[in-house]
Short mmCIF file of C-alpha atoms and ligand atoms in Angstrom, two decimals:
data_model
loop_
_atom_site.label_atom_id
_atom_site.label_comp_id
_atom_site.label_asym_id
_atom_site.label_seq_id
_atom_site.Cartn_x
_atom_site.Cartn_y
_atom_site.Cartn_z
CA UNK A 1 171.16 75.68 101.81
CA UNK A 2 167.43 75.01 101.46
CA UNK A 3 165.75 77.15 103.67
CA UNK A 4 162.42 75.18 104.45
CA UNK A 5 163.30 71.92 104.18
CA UNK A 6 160.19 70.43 105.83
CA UNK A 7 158.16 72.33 103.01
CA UNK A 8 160.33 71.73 100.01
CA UNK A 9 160.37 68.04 100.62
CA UNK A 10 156.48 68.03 101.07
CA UNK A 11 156.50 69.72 97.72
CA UNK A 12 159.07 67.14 96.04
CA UNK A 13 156.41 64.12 97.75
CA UNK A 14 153.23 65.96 96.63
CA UNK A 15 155.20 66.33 92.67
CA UNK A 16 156.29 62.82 92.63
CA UNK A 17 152.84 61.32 93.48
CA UNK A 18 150.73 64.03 91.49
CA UNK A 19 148.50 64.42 94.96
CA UNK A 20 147.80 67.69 96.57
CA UNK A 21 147.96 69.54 99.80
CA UNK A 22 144.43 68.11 100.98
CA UNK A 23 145.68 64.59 99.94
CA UNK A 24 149.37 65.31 101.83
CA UNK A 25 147.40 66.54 105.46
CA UNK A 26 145.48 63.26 105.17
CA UNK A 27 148.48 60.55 104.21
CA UNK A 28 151.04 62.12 106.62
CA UNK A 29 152.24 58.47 107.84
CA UNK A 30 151.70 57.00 104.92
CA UNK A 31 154.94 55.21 103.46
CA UNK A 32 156.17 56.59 100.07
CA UNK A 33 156.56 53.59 97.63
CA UNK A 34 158.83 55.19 95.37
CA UNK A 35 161.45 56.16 97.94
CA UNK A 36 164.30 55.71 95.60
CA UNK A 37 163.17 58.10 93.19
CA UNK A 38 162.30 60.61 96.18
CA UNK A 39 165.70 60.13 97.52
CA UNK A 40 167.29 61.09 94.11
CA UNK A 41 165.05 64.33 93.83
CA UNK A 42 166.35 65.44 97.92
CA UNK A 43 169.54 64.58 96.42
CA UNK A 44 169.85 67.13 93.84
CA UNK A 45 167.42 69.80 95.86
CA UNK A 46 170.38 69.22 98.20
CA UNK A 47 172.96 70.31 95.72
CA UNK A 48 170.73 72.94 95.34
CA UNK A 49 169.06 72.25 91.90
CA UNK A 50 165.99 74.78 91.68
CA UNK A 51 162.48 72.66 92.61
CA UNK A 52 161.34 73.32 89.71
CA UNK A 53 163.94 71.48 87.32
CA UNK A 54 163.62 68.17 89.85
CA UNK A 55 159.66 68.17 89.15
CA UNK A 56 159.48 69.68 86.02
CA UNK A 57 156.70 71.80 86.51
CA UNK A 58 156.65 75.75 87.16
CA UNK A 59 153.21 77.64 87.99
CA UNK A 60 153.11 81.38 86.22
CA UNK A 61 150.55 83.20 85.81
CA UNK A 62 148.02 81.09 87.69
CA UNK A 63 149.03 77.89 85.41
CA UNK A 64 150.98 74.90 85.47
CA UNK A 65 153.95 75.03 82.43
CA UNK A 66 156.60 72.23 82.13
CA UNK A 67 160.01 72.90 82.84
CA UNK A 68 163.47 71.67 82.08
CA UNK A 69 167.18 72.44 82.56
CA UNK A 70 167.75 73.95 79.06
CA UNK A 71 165.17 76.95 79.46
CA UNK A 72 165.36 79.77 81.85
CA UNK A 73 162.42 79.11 85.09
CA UNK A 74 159.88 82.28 84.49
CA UNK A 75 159.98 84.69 87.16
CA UNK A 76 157.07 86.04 88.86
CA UNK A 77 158.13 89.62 87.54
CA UNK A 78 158.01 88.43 84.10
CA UNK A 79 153.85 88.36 84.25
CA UNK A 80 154.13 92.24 84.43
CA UNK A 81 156.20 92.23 80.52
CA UNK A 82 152.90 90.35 79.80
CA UNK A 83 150.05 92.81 81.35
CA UNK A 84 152.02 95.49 79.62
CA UNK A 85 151.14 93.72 76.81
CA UNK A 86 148.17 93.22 76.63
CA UNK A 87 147.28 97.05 77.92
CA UNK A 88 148.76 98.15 74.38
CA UNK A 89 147.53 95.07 71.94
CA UNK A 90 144.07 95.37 70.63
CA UNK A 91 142.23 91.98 71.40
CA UNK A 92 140.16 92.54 68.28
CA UNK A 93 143.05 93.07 65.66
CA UNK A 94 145.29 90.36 63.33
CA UNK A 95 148.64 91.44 64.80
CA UNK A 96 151.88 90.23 64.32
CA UNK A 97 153.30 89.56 67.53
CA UNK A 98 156.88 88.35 67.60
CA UNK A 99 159.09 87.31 70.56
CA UNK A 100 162.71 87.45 71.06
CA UNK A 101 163.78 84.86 73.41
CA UNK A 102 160.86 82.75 73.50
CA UNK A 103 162.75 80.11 76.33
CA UNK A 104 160.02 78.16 77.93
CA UNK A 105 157.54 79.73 76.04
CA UNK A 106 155.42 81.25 78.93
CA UNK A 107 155.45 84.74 77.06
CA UNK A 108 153.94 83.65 73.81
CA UNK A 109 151.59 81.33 75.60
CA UNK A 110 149.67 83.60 77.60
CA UNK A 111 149.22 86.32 75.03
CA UNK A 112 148.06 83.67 72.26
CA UNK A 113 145.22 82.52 74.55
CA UNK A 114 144.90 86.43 75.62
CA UNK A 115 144.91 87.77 72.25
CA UNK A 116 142.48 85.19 70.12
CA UNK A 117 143.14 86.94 66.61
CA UNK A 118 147.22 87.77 67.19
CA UNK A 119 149.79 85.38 65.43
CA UNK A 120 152.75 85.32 66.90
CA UNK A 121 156.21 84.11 66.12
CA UNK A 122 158.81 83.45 68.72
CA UNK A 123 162.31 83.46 68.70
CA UNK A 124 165.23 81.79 70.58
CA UNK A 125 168.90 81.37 69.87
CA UNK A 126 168.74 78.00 71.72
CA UNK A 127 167.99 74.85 70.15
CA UNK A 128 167.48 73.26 74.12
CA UNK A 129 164.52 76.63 74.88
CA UNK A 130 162.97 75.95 71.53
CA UNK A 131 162.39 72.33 72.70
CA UNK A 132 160.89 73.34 75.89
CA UNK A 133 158.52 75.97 74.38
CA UNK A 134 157.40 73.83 71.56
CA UNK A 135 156.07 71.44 74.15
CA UNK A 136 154.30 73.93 76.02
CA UNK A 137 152.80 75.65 73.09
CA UNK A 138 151.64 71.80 72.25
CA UNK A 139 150.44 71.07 75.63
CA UNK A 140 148.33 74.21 75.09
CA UNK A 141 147.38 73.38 71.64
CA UNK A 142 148.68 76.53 70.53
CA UNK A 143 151.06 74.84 67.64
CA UNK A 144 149.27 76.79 64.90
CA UNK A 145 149.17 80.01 66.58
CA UNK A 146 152.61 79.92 67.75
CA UNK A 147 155.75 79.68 65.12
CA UNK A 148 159.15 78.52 66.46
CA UNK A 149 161.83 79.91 64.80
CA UNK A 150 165.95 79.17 65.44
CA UNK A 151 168.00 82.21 64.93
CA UNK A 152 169.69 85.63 66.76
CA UNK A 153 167.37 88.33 67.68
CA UNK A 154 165.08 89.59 64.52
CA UNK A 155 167.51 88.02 62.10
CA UNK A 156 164.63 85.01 61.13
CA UNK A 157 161.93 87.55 60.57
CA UNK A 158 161.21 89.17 57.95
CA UNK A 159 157.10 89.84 58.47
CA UNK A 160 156.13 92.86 59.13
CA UNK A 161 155.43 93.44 63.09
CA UNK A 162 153.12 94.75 65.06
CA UNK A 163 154.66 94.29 68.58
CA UNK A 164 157.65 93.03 70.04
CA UNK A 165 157.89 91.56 72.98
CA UNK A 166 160.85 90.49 75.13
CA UNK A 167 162.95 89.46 78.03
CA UNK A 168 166.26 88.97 77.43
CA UNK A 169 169.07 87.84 79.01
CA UNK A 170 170.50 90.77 80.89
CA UNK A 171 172.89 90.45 83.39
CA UNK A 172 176.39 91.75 83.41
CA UNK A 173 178.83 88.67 82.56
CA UNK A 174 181.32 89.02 86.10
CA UNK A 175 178.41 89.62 88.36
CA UNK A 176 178.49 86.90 91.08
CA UNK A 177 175.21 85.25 91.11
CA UNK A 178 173.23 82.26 93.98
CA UNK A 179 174.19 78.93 93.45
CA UNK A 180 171.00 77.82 92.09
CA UNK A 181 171.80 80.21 89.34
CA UNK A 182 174.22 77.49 88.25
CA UNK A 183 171.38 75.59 86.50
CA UNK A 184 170.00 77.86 84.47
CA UNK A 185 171.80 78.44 81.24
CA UNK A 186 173.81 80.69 80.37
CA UNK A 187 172.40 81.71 77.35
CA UNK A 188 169.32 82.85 79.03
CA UNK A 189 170.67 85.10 81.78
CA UNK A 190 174.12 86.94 80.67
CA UNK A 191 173.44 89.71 78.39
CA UNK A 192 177.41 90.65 77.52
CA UNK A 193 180.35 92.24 79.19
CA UNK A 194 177.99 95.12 80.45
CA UNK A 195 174.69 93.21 80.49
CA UNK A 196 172.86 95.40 78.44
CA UNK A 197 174.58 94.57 75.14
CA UNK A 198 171.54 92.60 73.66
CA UNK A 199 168.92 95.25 74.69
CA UNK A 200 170.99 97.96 73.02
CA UNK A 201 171.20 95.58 69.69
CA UNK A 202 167.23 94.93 70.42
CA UNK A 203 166.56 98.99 70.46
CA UNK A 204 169.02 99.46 67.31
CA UNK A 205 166.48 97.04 65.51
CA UNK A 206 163.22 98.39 66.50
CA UNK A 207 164.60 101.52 65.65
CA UNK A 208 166.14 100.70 62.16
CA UNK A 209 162.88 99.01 61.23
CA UNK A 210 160.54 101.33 62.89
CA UNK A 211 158.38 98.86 64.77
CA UNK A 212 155.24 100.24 66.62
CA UNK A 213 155.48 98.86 69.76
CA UNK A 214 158.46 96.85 71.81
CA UNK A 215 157.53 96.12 75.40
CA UNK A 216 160.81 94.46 76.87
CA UNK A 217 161.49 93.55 80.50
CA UNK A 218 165.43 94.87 81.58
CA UNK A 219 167.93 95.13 84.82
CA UNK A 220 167.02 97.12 87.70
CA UNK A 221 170.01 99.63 87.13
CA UNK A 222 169.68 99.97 83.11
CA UNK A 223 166.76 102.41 82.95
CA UNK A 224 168.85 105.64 82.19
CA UNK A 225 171.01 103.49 79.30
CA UNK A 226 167.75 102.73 77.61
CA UNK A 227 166.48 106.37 78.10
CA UNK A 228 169.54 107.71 76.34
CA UNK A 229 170.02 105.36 73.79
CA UNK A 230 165.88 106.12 72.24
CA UNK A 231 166.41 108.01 69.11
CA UNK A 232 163.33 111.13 68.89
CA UNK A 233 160.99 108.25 66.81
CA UNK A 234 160.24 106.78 70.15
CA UNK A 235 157.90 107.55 73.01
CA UNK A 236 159.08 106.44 76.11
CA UNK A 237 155.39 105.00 77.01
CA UNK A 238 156.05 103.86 79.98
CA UNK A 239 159.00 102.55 82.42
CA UNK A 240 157.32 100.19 84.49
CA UNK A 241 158.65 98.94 88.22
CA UNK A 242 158.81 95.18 89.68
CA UNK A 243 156.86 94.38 93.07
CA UNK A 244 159.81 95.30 94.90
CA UNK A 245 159.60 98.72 93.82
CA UNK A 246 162.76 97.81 91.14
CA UNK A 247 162.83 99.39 87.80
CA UNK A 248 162.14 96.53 85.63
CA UNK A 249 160.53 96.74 82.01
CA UNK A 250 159.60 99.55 79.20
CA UNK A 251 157.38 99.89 76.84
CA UNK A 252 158.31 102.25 73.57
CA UNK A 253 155.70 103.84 71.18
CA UNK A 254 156.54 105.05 67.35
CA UNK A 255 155.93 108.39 67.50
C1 SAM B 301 165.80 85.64 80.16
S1 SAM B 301 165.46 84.26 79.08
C2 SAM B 301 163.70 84.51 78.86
C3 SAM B 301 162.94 83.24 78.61
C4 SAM B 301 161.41 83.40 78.66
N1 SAM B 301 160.96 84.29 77.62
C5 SAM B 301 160.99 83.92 80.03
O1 SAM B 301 160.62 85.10 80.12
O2 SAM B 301 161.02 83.15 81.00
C6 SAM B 301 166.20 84.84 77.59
C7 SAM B 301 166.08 83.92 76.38
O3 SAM B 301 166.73 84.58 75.28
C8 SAM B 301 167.46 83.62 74.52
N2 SAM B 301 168.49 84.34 73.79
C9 SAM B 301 169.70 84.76 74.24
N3 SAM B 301 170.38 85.39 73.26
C10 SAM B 301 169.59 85.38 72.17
C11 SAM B 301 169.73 85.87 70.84
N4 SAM B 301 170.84 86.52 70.45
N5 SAM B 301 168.72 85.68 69.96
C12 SAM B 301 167.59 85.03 70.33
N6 SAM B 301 167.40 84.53 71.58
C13 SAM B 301 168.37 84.71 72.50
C14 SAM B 301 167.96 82.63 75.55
O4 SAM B 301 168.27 81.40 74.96
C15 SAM B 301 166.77 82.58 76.53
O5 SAM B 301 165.89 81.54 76.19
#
């Protein structure tokens, strides 16, 4: 069910004519030309496709990012994984950056224009995410600070790197999820049987290759897995909490 319905279908008029809220308070009679086209989008908001696939546009971060069915919609909690970054990356250095599970590329965008010097190369195991991140990181002229690279977890990398950053999928397989859930893929939100499967294979390589830093956003319930799973190399930096007071992310030092 969508809960404002009044809003949501301002929002759908204001995305289909590119006007804004200033532009909507002044036109309220005004006839929509392309009601056809508006009457497909309340259509599938109906059926309870997320806003964001119908228009194609997500805000994060305090900018505009295109969107498609294909890549996981960013979450507002996911701008944390990225502060947390950039508290432990040193603006001034040539670091390798790399991320696993790049998606729609919202990660990797905001610490390239954060971190002028870093290069970073980002991951996905999804042909569909990689095309949805490689037109951000276009749109943001970022193409040659930001490498795409097909492939499963740190298996296409073979640089040496400075920081890893991700957020993977990680929910548990049978867990019944919202209906607007249904859009999303797959790929991008079930981590295995237990839904920490691909975290525990992320720690096992940051371990095995010793990499300084891995900053990686996780399920509310799987901080004590990740505790117990550190081998002594690690410093648990910091376990960091979502803005409804949820355990969310970590960040791990080499000791
Ligand atoms: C939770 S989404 C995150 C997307 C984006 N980084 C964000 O924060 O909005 C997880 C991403 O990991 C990708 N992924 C899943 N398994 C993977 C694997 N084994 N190797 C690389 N990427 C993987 C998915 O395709 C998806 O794009």
């Amino acid at each position: 069910m969508v809960e404002r319905p009044r809003r949501e279908a301002q929002l759908l008029v204001m995305a289909l004519l590119q006007k804004d809220e200033l532009w909507l308070m002044t036109h309220e009679n005004d006839l929509v030309e392309e009601s056809e086209k508006l009457a497909l989008w309340v259509t599938r908001r109906r059926a309870n496709e997320p806003l964001e696939y119908i228009t194609n546009r997500v805000s994060f971060y305090s900018q505009e990012f295109h969107i498609e069915q294909g890549a996981l919609i960013p979450r507002p909690e996911t701008e944390l994984l990225i502060d947390e970054v950039l508290l432990i990356a040193d603006k001034d250095k040539e670091l390798t950056i790399v991320e696993v599970g790049v998606g729609s590329g919202i990660i990797s965008t905001l610490l390239a224009q954060h971190l002028p010097k870093a290069k970073i190369i980002a991951v996905d195991i999804s042909p569909d995410a990689l095309k949805v991140a490689r037109k951000n990181i276009e749109d943001f002229g970022l193409s040659e600070r930001i490498e795409l690279r097909l492939g499963d977890l740190l298996e296409p990398i073979d640089e040496k790197i400075d920081i890893l950053v991700s957020n993977p999928p990680y929910i548990a397989e049978d867990e019944p999820l919202e209906s607007n859930l249904d859009y999303e893929p797959d790929l991008a939100l079930f981590g295995g049987k237990i839904g920490d499967e691909i975290i525990q294979r992320l720690l096992d390589a940051v371990q095995a290759r010793e990499i300084p830093y891995f900053a990686c956003e996780m399920g509310y319930d799987q901080k004590p897995k990740v505790e117990n799973y550190l081998n002594g190399n690690y410093e648990r930096l910091k376990f960091y909490k979502d803005l409804a007071g949820h355990d969310r992310g970590f960040v791990l030092k080499y000791k």
